[in-house]
Coordinates of C-alpha atoms (C1' of nucleotides) in Angstrom, one line a residue:
Chain E
M1 CA -31.1 16.7 32.1
T2 CA -29.1 16.3 35.2
V3 CA -25.4 16.0 34.1
R4 CA -24.0 12.6 35.3
T5 CA -20.3 11.9 34.7
R6 CA -18.1 9.2 35.6
F7 CA -14.5 8.0 36.2
A8 CA -14.0 4.3 35.8
P9 CA -10.5 3.1 37.6
S10 CA -9.4 -0.4 37.5
P11 CA -8.4 -1.6 41.1
T12 CA -4.7 -1.4 40.3
G13 CA -3.2 -0.3 43.3
Y14 CA -2.3 2.9 42.6
M15 CA -3.7 6.2 40.9
H16 CA -2.2 7.6 37.9
I17 CA -1.6 11.2 37.7
G18 CA -3.0 11.3 34.0
G19 CA -6.2 9.4 35.1
M20 CA -6.7 11.8 37.9
R21 CA -6.6 14.6 35.5
T22 CA -9.0 12.8 33.5
A23 CA -11.2 12.1 36.6
L24 CA -11.0 16.1 37.7
F25 CA -12.6 16.9 34.3
N26 CA -15.5 14.7 34.9
W27 CA -15.6 15.9 38.4
L28 CA -15.4 19.6 37.3
W29 CA -18.0 19.1 34.5
A30 CA -20.4 17.4 36.9
R31 CA -20.0 20.0 39.7
H32 CA -19.9 22.8 37.4
N33 CA -23.5 21.7 35.9
E34 CA -24.8 20.6 39.5
G35 CA -24.8 17.4 38.5
Q36 CA -23.5 14.0 39.9
F37 CA -20.0 12.2 39.6
I38 CA -19.9 8.5 39.9
L39 CA -17.1 6.4 40.5
R40 CA -17.6 2.8 39.1
V41 CA -15.0 0.1 39.4
D42 CA -14.0 -1.5 36.3
D43 CA -12.8 -4.6 37.8
T44 CA -13.8 -7.4 35.0
D45 CA -10.4 -9.0 35.6
Q46 CA -10.4 -9.5 39.5
Q47 CA -7.2 -10.8 40.4
R48 CA -6.1 -9.3 43.4
N49 CA -7.3 -8.2 46.7
L50 CA -10.0 -5.9 45.5
D51 CA -9.7 -3.7 48.9
E52 CA -6.5 -3.5 48.8
A53 CA -6.4 -2.5 45.1
L54 CA -9.0 0.0 45.3
A55 CA -7.8 1.9 48.7
P56 CA -5.1 3.9 47.4
I57 CA -7.3 5.0 44.5
L58 CA -10.0 6.3 46.8
H59 CA -7.4 7.9 48.9
A60 CA -6.1 10.1 46.2
F61 CA -9.6 11.1 45.3
R62 CA -10.1 12.2 49.2
W63 CA -6.8 13.9 49.4
L64 CA -7.8 16.1 46.5
G65 CA -11.1 16.7 47.7
L66 CA -13.1 15.1 45.0
D67 CA -16.1 13.7 46.3
W68 CA -18.4 11.4 44.2
D69 CA -22.1 10.7 44.6
E70 CA -22.6 7.4 44.1
G71 CA -19.8 4.3 43.9
P72 CA -17.8 2.4 46.1
E73 CA -18.5 2.8 50.0
K74 CA -21.2 5.2 48.8
G75 CA -23.7 3.1 47.1
G76 CA -26.4 4.8 45.2
P77 CA -29.6 4.1 43.2
H78 CA -27.6 2.1 40.3
A79 CA -25.6 -0.2 42.8
P80 CA -23.8 -2.2 42.7
Y81 CA -21.0 0.2 41.3
F82 CA -18.4 -3.0 40.6
Q83 CA -18.7 -4.4 37.0
S84 CA -17.7 -7.8 38.7
K85 CA -21.0 -7.7 40.0
R86 CA -22.9 -6.5 37.2
G87 CA -22.8 -9.6 35.2
H88 CA -26.4 -10.2 35.0
L89 CA -26.8 -6.8 33.0
Y90 CA -24.1 -7.7 30.6
R91 CA -25.7 -11.1 29.9
Q92 CA -29.1 -9.7 29.4
A93 CA -27.5 -7.3 26.9
V94 CA -25.7 -9.9 25.0
E95 CA -28.9 -11.9 25.1
L96 CA -30.7 -9.4 23.4
L97 CA -28.2 -8.7 20.7
L98 CA -28.0 -12.4 19.9
Q99 CA -31.7 -12.7 19.7
Q100 CA -32.1 -9.7 17.2
G101 CA -29.0 -11.3 15.1
K102 CA -26.9 -8.2 15.9
A103 CA -24.3 -10.1 17.4
Y104 CA -23.2 -13.8 16.7
R105 CA -21.3 -17.0 18.2
D106 CA -18.0 -16.9 16.6
F107 CA -16.6 -20.7 16.7
D108 CA -13.3 -19.6 14.7
P109 CA -10.4 -20.6 17.0
P110 CA -8.1 -17.7 18.0
E111 CA -5.1 -18.8 15.6
V112 CA -7.8 -18.5 12.7
T113 CA -8.5 -14.9 13.5
Q114 CA -5.1 -14.3 13.9
A115 CA -3.9 -15.5 10.7
D116 CA -6.6 -13.9 8.9
R117 CA -5.6 -11.0 10.5
E118 CA -2.0 -11.2 9.3
A119 CA -3.1 -12.2 5.8
A120 CA -5.1 -8.8 5.5
E121 CA -2.1 -6.6 6.9
K122 CA 0.2 -8.5 4.1
E123 CA -2.1 -7.3 1.5
K124 CA -2.3 -3.7 2.9
R125 CA -6.0 -4.0 3.3
P126 CA -7.7 -3.7 6.6
F127 CA -8.8 -6.6 8.5
L128 CA -12.0 -7.8 8.6
N129 CA -13.7 -10.7 10.2
I130 CA -14.3 -13.8 7.4
R131 CA -17.5 -14.4 9.3
R132 CA -17.5 -18.1 8.9
S133 CA -19.6 -19.1 11.6
L134 CA -22.6 -17.0 10.0
D135 CA -22.7 -19.7 7.5
L136 CA -23.2 -22.4 9.9
S137 CA -26.6 -24.4 9.6
D138 CA -28.6 -24.3 12.3
A139 CA -27.9 -27.8 13.0
E140 CA -24.1 -27.2 13.3
R141 CA -24.5 -24.2 15.4
E142 CA -26.8 -26.5 17.9
Q143 CA -24.2 -29.3 17.6
Y144 CA -21.2 -27.0 18.6
L145 CA -23.3 -25.5 21.3
A146 CA -24.1 -28.9 22.7
E147 CA -20.4 -30.1 22.8
D148 CA -19.4 -26.9 24.7
R149 CA -16.9 -25.7 21.4
P150 CA -15.3 -22.6 22.9
H151 CA -16.3 -19.8 20.9
V152 CA -16.6 -15.7 21.6
I153 CA -19.4 -13.6 20.9
R154 CA -19.0 -10.7 18.5
F155 CA -21.2 -7.8 17.7
L156 CA -22.0 -7.9 13.8
V157 CA -21.1 -4.7 12.3
D158 CA -23.0 -3.3 9.7
R159 CA -20.6 -2.7 6.8
E160 CA -22.9 -0.5 4.9
S161 CA -22.9 2.1 7.2
K162 CA -21.2 4.6 8.9
V163 CA -20.9 5.9 12.5
E164 CA -20.5 9.6 13.2
I165 CA -20.3 11.5 16.7
D166 CA -20.1 15.1 17.7
D167 CA -17.4 15.2 20.0
H168 CA -17.2 18.2 22.2
I169 CA -13.7 18.5 21.9
R170 CA -12.9 16.8 18.6
G171 CA -15.6 18.2 16.6
H172 CA -17.5 15.9 14.2
V173 CA -15.7 12.6 13.7
E174 CA -16.9 9.8 11.5
W175 CA -15.8 6.1 10.6
D176 CA -16.6 4.0 7.7
C177 CA -18.1 0.6 9.2
G178 CA -16.7 -1.0 6.4
L179 CA -13.4 -0.8 7.7
I180 CA -14.1 -1.9 11.3
A181 CA -13.8 -5.5 12.4
D182 CA -16.6 -7.3 14.3
P183 CA -15.4 -6.2 18.0
V184 CA -15.7 -9.3 20.5
I185 CA -18.0 -8.3 23.1
C186 CA -18.2 -11.9 25.2
R187 CA -15.1 -13.9 25.9
G188 CA -14.8 -17.6 25.6
D189 CA -15.7 -17.7 29.4
G190 CA -18.7 -15.3 28.9
S191 CA -17.2 -12.5 30.3
P192 CA -17.8 -9.2 28.6
L193 CA -15.1 -7.0 27.2
Y194 CA -14.5 -3.3 28.2
N195 CA -16.1 -2.1 24.9
F196 CA -19.1 -3.5 25.6
A197 CA -19.4 -3.4 29.6
T198 CA -18.7 0.1 29.6
V199 CA -21.7 0.8 26.8
V200 CA -23.9 -1.2 29.4
D201 CA -22.7 0.4 32.4
D202 CA -23.1 4.2 31.1
A203 CA -26.6 3.4 29.8
Q204 CA -27.8 1.9 33.0
L205 CA -26.0 4.5 35.3
E206 CA -27.7 7.1 33.1
I207 CA -24.2 8.8 32.3
T208 CA -24.7 11.9 30.1
H209 CA -21.1 13.0 29.2
V210 CA -18.5 10.6 28.8
I211 CA -15.3 12.7 29.5
R212 CA -12.2 10.4 28.8
A213 CA -8.7 10.6 27.2
E214 CA -8.1 10.6 23.7
E215 CA -6.7 7.3 23.4
H216 CA -10.5 5.9 23.7
L217 CA -11.7 7.9 20.5
T218 CA -11.2 5.0 18.1
N219 CA -13.2 2.6 20.7
T220 CA -15.9 5.2 20.5
A221 CA -17.1 3.8 16.8
V222 CA -17.5 0.7 18.3
Q223 CA -19.4 1.8 21.7
A224 CA -21.7 4.1 19.8
M225 CA -22.8 1.2 17.3
L226 CA -23.3 -0.8 20.4
F227 CA -25.5 2.1 22.2
D228 CA -27.7 2.4 18.8
A229 CA -27.9 -1.8 18.7
L230 CA -29.2 -1.8 22.2
G231 CA -31.7 1.1 21.7
Y232 CA -29.8 3.2 24.4
A233 CA -29.7 6.9 23.8
R234 CA -25.9 7.8 23.3
P235 CA -24.2 10.1 25.7
E236 CA -22.4 12.8 24.8
F237 CA -18.6 12.7 24.4
A238 CA -15.6 14.7 25.2
H239 CA -12.4 13.4 24.1
I240 CA -9.8 15.3 26.2
P241 CA -5.9 15.3 25.2
F242 CA -4.2 12.8 27.3
V243 CA -1.3 14.0 29.6
A244 CA 1.9 13.5 27.8
A245 CA 5.2 12.9 29.5
P246 CA 7.3 16.4 30.2
G247 CA 9.0 17.2 27.5
S248 CA 7.3 14.9 25.1
K249 CA 3.7 14.5 23.0
E250 CA 3.7 10.8 24.3
K251 CA 1.2 9.5 26.7
L252 CA 2.5 9.7 30.1
S253 CA 3.2 6.1 31.0
K254 CA 3.4 4.2 34.4
R255 CA 5.6 1.3 32.9
T256 CA 9.0 0.4 34.4
K257 CA 10.9 0.9 31.0
K258 CA 9.4 4.1 30.6
L259 CA 10.0 5.4 34.3
E260 CA 13.6 4.7 33.8
K261 CA 13.5 7.1 30.9
Y262 CA 11.8 9.7 32.8
R263 CA 14.3 9.6 35.3
T264 CA 16.8 10.9 33.3
S265 CA 14.9 13.3 31.1
P266 CA 16.1 17.0 32.1
Q267 CA 12.5 18.2 32.6
F268 CA 11.4 15.0 35.0
Q269 CA 14.5 14.5 37.0
K270 CA 13.9 16.9 39.4
L271 CA 10.9 15.3 40.7
F272 CA 12.7 12.2 41.0
Q273 CA 15.2 13.6 42.9
I274 CA 13.1 14.9 45.5
A275 CA 11.7 11.2 45.7
D276 CA 15.2 9.7 46.3
D277 CA 16.2 12.4 48.7
V278 CA 12.9 12.5 50.7
L279 CA 11.3 9.2 50.4
P280 CA 14.1 7.1 52.6
K281 CA 14.0 9.7 55.4
I282 CA 10.5 9.2 55.8
G283 CA 10.7 5.2 55.7
L284 CA 9.1 5.2 52.1
K285 CA 10.8 3.5 49.0
P286 CA 10.8 5.0 45.7
G287 CA 9.4 2.7 43.0
E288 CA 6.5 1.6 40.7
E289 CA 3.9 2.9 43.2
M290 CA 5.5 5.8 44.3
N291 CA 6.9 8.2 41.5
P292 CA 6.2 11.3 40.1
V293 CA 3.7 9.4 37.4
M294 CA 1.7 8.2 40.6
V295 CA -0.5 11.0 42.9
A296 CA 0.5 9.3 46.0
Y297 CA 4.2 10.4 45.4
Y298 CA 3.1 13.9 45.6
E299 CA 1.2 13.8 48.8
A300 CA 4.1 11.8 50.0
V301 CA 6.6 14.5 49.4
G302 CA 4.6 17.3 50.6
F303 CA 2.7 18.9 47.6
L304 CA -0.3 20.9 48.6
P305 CA -3.7 19.4 46.7
E306 CA -4.4 22.9 45.6
A307 CA -1.1 23.0 43.7
I308 CA -2.0 19.4 41.9
L309 CA -5.5 20.7 41.1
N310 CA -4.4 23.8 39.8
G311 CA -1.6 22.0 37.7
L312 CA -3.9 19.4 36.5
S313 CA -6.8 21.8 35.7
R314 CA -4.2 24.0 33.6
L315 CA -3.2 21.0 31.7
G316 CA -5.4 21.0 28.6
W317 CA -7.4 23.7 29.8
S318 CA -7.4 27.4 30.5
F319 CA -9.8 30.0 31.7
D320 CA -8.2 32.9 29.9
D321 CA -5.3 34.5 28.6
K322 CA -3.7 35.5 32.2
T323 CA -5.3 33.5 35.0
E324 CA -2.7 31.1 36.5
N325 CA -3.5 30.7 40.1
M326 CA -7.1 28.9 40.5
S327 CA -8.7 27.3 43.3
L328 CA -10.7 24.5 42.9
D329 CA -13.9 26.4 43.5
F330 CA -13.0 29.0 40.8
V331 CA -12.2 26.2 38.1
T332 CA -15.3 24.5 38.9
E333 CA -17.4 27.9 38.4
H334 CA -15.5 28.3 35.1
F335 CA -15.0 24.9 33.7
T336 CA -16.4 24.2 30.1
L337 CA -15.7 21.7 27.8
D338 CA -15.2 24.1 24.8
R339 CA -12.0 25.3 26.7
V340 CA -10.3 22.4 26.4
V341 CA -7.5 22.2 23.8
K342 CA -7.0 19.4 21.7
G343 CA -3.2 18.7 21.6
P344 CA -1.7 16.4 24.1
A345 CA -0.6 18.3 27.2
G346 CA 3.0 17.7 28.7
L347 CA 3.3 17.6 32.5
D348 CA 5.6 20.3 33.7
P349 CA 7.2 19.8 36.9
D350 CA 8.7 23.4 36.9
K351 CA 4.9 24.5 36.5
L352 CA 4.0 22.3 39.2
L353 CA 6.6 23.6 41.4
A354 CA 5.5 27.0 40.7
Y355 CA 1.9 26.7 41.6
Q356 CA 3.1 24.8 44.7
E357 CA 4.9 28.0 45.7
Y358 CA 2.2 30.1 45.2
W359 CA -0.3 27.7 47.1
M360 CA 2.1 27.3 49.8
G361 CA 2.3 31.1 50.0
Q362 CA -1.5 31.2 51.0
R363 CA -0.8 29.2 53.9
S364 CA -0.5 30.4 57.3
V365 CA 2.8 29.3 59.6
E366 CA 0.4 27.5 61.8
E367 CA -0.7 25.4 58.8
K368 CA 2.6 24.9 57.5
V369 CA 3.8 23.9 60.8
D370 CA 1.0 21.3 61.1
A371 CA 1.9 19.6 57.8
C372 CA 5.9 19.6 58.5
L373 CA 5.6 18.0 62.0
P374 CA 4.6 14.6 60.6
F375 CA 7.8 14.6 58.2
L376 CA 10.0 15.6 61.3
E377 CA 8.4 13.1 63.1
K378 CA 8.8 10.2 60.5
A379 CA 12.3 11.1 60.0
G380 CA 13.1 11.1 63.5
Y381 CA 14.0 14.5 63.7
I382 CA 11.5 14.9 66.8
D383 CA 10.4 12.6 69.1
S384 CA 6.6 11.4 69.3
P385 CA 4.5 12.3 70.8
I386 CA 5.5 15.8 69.9
D387 CA 5.5 18.2 73.0
A388 CA 4.7 22.0 73.1
A389 CA 8.2 23.1 73.2
E390 CA 8.9 21.0 69.8
V391 CA 5.9 22.8 68.3
R392 CA 7.2 26.0 69.3
F393 CA 10.6 25.4 68.3
V394 CA 9.3 24.1 64.9
T395 CA 6.8 27.1 64.7
H396 CA 9.9 29.4 64.9
L397 CA 12.2 27.5 62.5
V398 CA 9.2 27.8 59.9
E399 CA 8.7 31.3 60.5
A400 CA 12.5 31.7 60.0
L401 CA 12.3 29.6 56.8
G402 CA 9.6 32.2 55.1
D403 CA 9.6 31.1 51.5
R404 CA 12.1 28.6 51.6
I405 CA 9.8 25.8 52.4
K406 CA 8.3 25.1 49.1
L407 CA 7.2 21.4 49.7
F408 CA 6.3 20.4 53.2
S409 CA 9.1 17.5 53.1
D410 CA 11.5 20.7 52.4
I411 CA 11.6 20.9 56.0
L412 CA 14.0 17.9 56.3
Q413 CA 16.8 19.9 54.8
Y414 CA 17.0 21.5 57.9
D415 CA 18.3 18.9 59.9
E416 CA 21.0 21.1 61.7
Y417 CA 18.4 22.3 63.8
F418 CA 17.5 18.9 65.4
V419 CA 20.8 17.1 65.8
S420 CA 23.2 17.3 68.4
D421 CA 26.2 19.9 68.1
A422 CA 28.7 17.2 67.7
D423 CA 26.5 15.1 65.1
M424 CA 26.1 18.4 63.2
T425 CA 27.7 17.7 59.8
Y426 CA 30.1 20.6 58.2
D427 CA 29.5 21.3 54.6
E428 CA 33.2 20.6 53.4
K429 CA 33.4 23.3 50.8
A430 CA 31.6 25.9 52.7
F431 CA 34.2 25.2 55.7
E432 CA 37.2 25.6 53.8
K433 CA 35.9 28.9 51.6
R434 CA 34.6 30.5 54.8
L435 CA 36.7 29.2 57.8
R436 CA 39.8 28.0 56.6
K437 CA 41.0 30.1 53.5
P438 CA 40.3 33.6 54.9
E439 CA 43.1 34.4 57.2
E440 CA 41.4 36.6 59.5
A441 CA 38.1 34.3 59.9
G442 CA 39.2 32.3 62.7
M443 CA 40.6 35.4 64.8
L444 CA 37.3 37.3 64.0
L445 CA 35.2 34.3 65.1
R446 CA 37.0 33.6 68.4
E447 CA 36.6 37.6 69.3
F448 CA 32.8 37.5 68.1
R449 CA 32.5 34.3 70.1
E450 CA 32.9 36.3 73.5
E451 CA 30.5 39.0 72.6
L452 CA 27.9 36.3 72.1
A453 CA 28.7 34.7 75.3
A454 CA 28.2 37.9 77.1
A455 CA 25.0 38.6 75.4
K456 CA 22.2 39.3 77.5
S457 CA 19.4 38.4 75.1
F458 CA 19.5 35.7 72.3
D459 CA 16.8 37.5 70.6
A460 CA 17.3 38.0 66.7
D461 CA 16.9 41.9 66.6
E462 CA 19.2 42.2 69.4
L463 CA 21.7 39.8 67.8
D464 CA 21.6 41.8 64.7
A465 CA 22.3 44.8 66.7
L466 CA 25.0 43.3 68.6
L467 CA 27.0 42.2 65.3
H468 CA 26.5 45.5 63.9
E469 CA 28.0 47.5 66.7
W470 CA 30.7 44.9 67.0
V471 CA 31.7 45.3 63.4
D472 CA 31.5 49.2 63.2
S473 CA 33.4 49.3 66.4
K474 CA 36.1 47.1 64.5
G475 CA 36.1 49.0 61.7
I476 CA 35.4 45.7 59.6
K477 CA 32.8 44.7 57.1
I478 CA 30.1 42.3 58.1
G479 CA 30.6 40.1 55.5
Q480 CA 34.4 39.2 57.0
V481 CA 32.9 37.3 59.7
I482 CA 29.2 36.5 59.2
H483 CA 29.8 33.7 56.5
A484 CA 32.3 32.2 59.1
L485 CA 29.7 32.4 61.9
R486 CA 27.1 30.9 59.5
V487 CA 29.0 27.7 58.6
A488 CA 30.4 27.3 62.0
T489 CA 26.8 27.5 63.7
T490 CA 24.6 25.7 60.8
G491 CA 27.3 23.8 59.0
K492 CA 25.9 25.1 55.7
P493 CA 26.8 28.2 53.3
A494 CA 22.9 29.1 53.0
G495 CA 20.0 29.2 54.7
P496 CA 17.7 31.7 56.8
G497 CA 18.8 35.3 57.9
M498 CA 21.7 34.8 60.3
F499 CA 20.2 36.0 63.4
D500 CA 17.2 34.0 63.1
C501 CA 19.6 31.1 62.7
L502 CA 21.6 32.0 66.1
A503 CA 18.3 32.8 68.0
L504 CA 16.8 29.6 66.9
L505 CA 20.1 27.8 68.2
G506 CA 20.3 29.5 71.5
K507 CA 23.3 30.5 73.2
D508 CA 24.6 27.4 74.2
R509 CA 24.4 25.5 71.0
C510 CA 26.1 28.6 69.3
L511 CA 28.6 28.5 71.5
A512 CA 29.4 24.9 71.5
R513 CA 29.2 24.8 67.2
I514 CA 31.5 27.9 67.1
D515 CA 34.2 25.9 69.5
R516 CA 33.5 22.8 67.6
A517 CA 34.7 24.9 64.5
L518 CA 37.3 26.9 65.6
E519 CA 39.0 23.4 66.9
Q520 CA 38.6 22.2 63.0
I521 CA 40.1 25.0 61.1
Chain Y
rG1 C1' 0.0 -1.9 6.8
rC2 C1' -4.9 0.1 7.9
rC3 C1' -7.7 3.7 10.7
rC4 C1' -8.4 8.3 13.7
rC5 C1' -6.6 12.6 16.0
rC6 C1' -3.1 16.8 16.7
rA7 C1' 0.3 21.0 15.2
rU8 C1' 1.4 28.9 18.4
rC9 C1' 8.0 31.0 22.2
rG10 C1' 11.9 25.2 25.4
rU11 C1' 7.2 24.0 28.3
rC12 C1' 1.6 25.1 29.4
rU13 C1' -1.5 28.3 27.1
rA14 C1' -4.5 33.3 24.7
rG15 C1' -6.1 33.9 20.0
rA16 C1' -12.9 31.7 17.0
rG17 C1' -10.5 36.9 9.4
rG18 C1' -8.7 42.9 10.7
rC19 C1' -7.5 44.9 18.2
rC20 C1' -1.4 40.3 16.7
rC21 C1' 5.6 43.0 13.2
rA22 C1' 1.1 37.8 17.9
rG23 C1' -0.6 38.2 24.9
rG24 C1' 0.2 35.5 29.6
rA25 C1' 2.6 32.2 33.2
rC26 C1' 6.6 28.7 33.8
rA27 C1' 11.9 27.9 33.0
rU28 C1' 16.2 30.8 30.9
rU29 C1' 19.6 35.0 31.1
rG30 C1' 21.0 40.0 32.7
rG31 C1' 20.3 43.8 36.5
rA32 C1' 18.7 45.6 41.5
rU33 C1' 17.7 44.6 46.8
rU34 C1' 20.0 41.3 51.5
rC35 C1' 25.2 38.8 55.3
rU36 C1' 24.2 33.7 52.0
rC37 C1' 20.1 30.9 49.9
rA38 C1' 15.1 31.6 48.9
rG39 C1' 12.0 35.5 47.8
rU40 C1' 10.8 40.4 45.6
rC41 C1' 11.5 43.9 41.8
rC42 C1' 13.0 45.3 36.9
rA43 C1' 14.6 44.1 32.1
rA44 C1' 15.7 40.7 27.8
rA45 C1' 15.9 36.9 24.6
rG46 C1' 12.2 33.4 22.5
rA47 C1' 6.8 30.8 18.7
rC48 C1' 2.1 30.8 14.2
rA49 C1' 5.9 23.5 10.7
rG50 C1' 6.1 24.2 5.3
rG51 C1' 3.6 25.1 0.6
rG52 C1' -0.6 26.2 -2.1
rG53 C1' -5.2 28.5 -2.2
rU54 C1' -9.9 31.7 -0.6
rU55 C1' -10.1 37.1 0.8
rC56 C1' -9.0 43.7 0.1
rA57 C1' -6.9 41.5 4.9
rA58 C1' -5.2 34.5 7.7
rA59 C1' -2.1 32.1 13.8
rU60 C1' -7.3 32.3 12.4
rC61 C1' -11.1 29.2 6.5
rC62 C1' -10.0 25.3 2.7
rC63 C1' -6.3 21.6 0.4
rC64 C1' -1.6 19.2 0.1
rU65 C1' 3.0 17.7 2.5
rU66 C1' 5.9 16.9 6.5
rG67 C1' 6.2 16.1 11.7
rG68 C1' 3.7 14.2 16.4
rG69 C1' 0.3 10.9 18.7
rG70 C1' -3.4 7.3 19.5
rG71 C1' -5.9 2.9 18.2
rU72 C1' -5.8 -1.5 15.8
rA73 C1' -6.7 -7.5 21.2
rC74 C1' -10.9 -13.0 24.0
rC75 C1' -6.5 -5.1 27.7
rA76 C1' -8.7 -1.0 30.0

RNA sequence: GCCCCCAUCGUCUAGAGGCCCAGGACAUUGGAUUCUCAGUCCAAAGACAGGGGUUCAAAUCCCCUUGGGGGUACCA
């Protein structure tokens, strides 16, 4: 049998990183088995513009390279793939249950049910529906219906039985149905509830494996009963651990209140800091839809899809006891459900950054340049359209930067190569330490300036030789002048090799900046 | 309250009775290299939640306790 898995996002306008991990595991299982991966949109409560709310989600899938075989924009043999357009299927299923006496119309107003529930809790016993509507005579029932009395439809749980499933990850799990309240399957307005719609859809879409986060485990009892009652074959279940907030075992949440907490968490704050530093520069705003809980954030600040995929794959799954860096192809080949762990896995920003460094190291200079250019352009550091000279310059910069570029947006930290000599800012502390404090700094810098001015070539290797010969001839150490030179020309205490920096800037800019620094000492 | 799930270094994990006085990775700390930073290399520190069983032998199996988490909706 062909393996068919699905991911069913609600069109909310953003893609949660934890949801992405669930989607990834579904995708992996389908691809590993040469099966199909289906995207179905759970838009039962359609309040906003669907296209607008769905676009960022589909974009996240595309960015990561997770394709779907059936679903929005693609269609498929079981279309439509939007729950809002599948009403007839749910109605048909409800009708069937009603006819067979497996579901009933519950005319109890919500307040009554609520009171029953509170009474149960007070007495420390599990809540079970009183099922008053079951005692109605046919005549009464017909009268209620005729007068359009509001009611919901509940599934009639067989309290004598028990439900059991054999979950791929949790193993054997069972529930005593005598403890399960009759779930509402249709609202007062006739619309289906998630638990019900999902069963009808999974069956109709011929889903073979339901892989979802652990928070749905409890729902599975009801869903399993529903599959059985409707005469559908049950899919296999795999309840994977949810993605926890960094340093915790709590489900990673998108709620604003939690976001504020994450922002100050020692493990998480690094990623928020990146957002605060980078996003404003490129015209984006950190906020509810752009933060480290959302996939869009990672793309926006210049993470590599490979790194996110690698990090997400290793969240709750491992290949063996040593392999850490894995491509999507590698994971696809080796992904199995039995290697998924049971405990919740905290998202680890440091580890994510480490994967990022690894995958960035696999990229060629050209690839890095291509990805850095848009950041420079959006930040206004280079003009658009970008001309060939700028591409050449950025290529040299990226070469000089080497491993220092971890995120593509890191290029924005090197603004000194894009601003005018007059606009470059000096790091105050560095200026003090390297230029004002050492007594000989100004003098040495002034002398070496003349060497630079006379230099025939401004190539890094020759500059290297020039400075070395000069310090040798003066009998001083390179450290006595090079730091002053660095701060004077770049404004910063740290950066690429000094001679790369000088070569990058060129003679005129170096001299102008040295002159400016000398004046300010 | 009730139901369900989970439990190895700070974090992600390896471990399916002897190979484990527990392995790897990230983070941390020290050292080496360099003009700084990044990187790289070397090294160190760091865990089987507790208690009972079962067994010749338990991180691994069973039970209890504790702790953590999820669900308890006319949300998904």
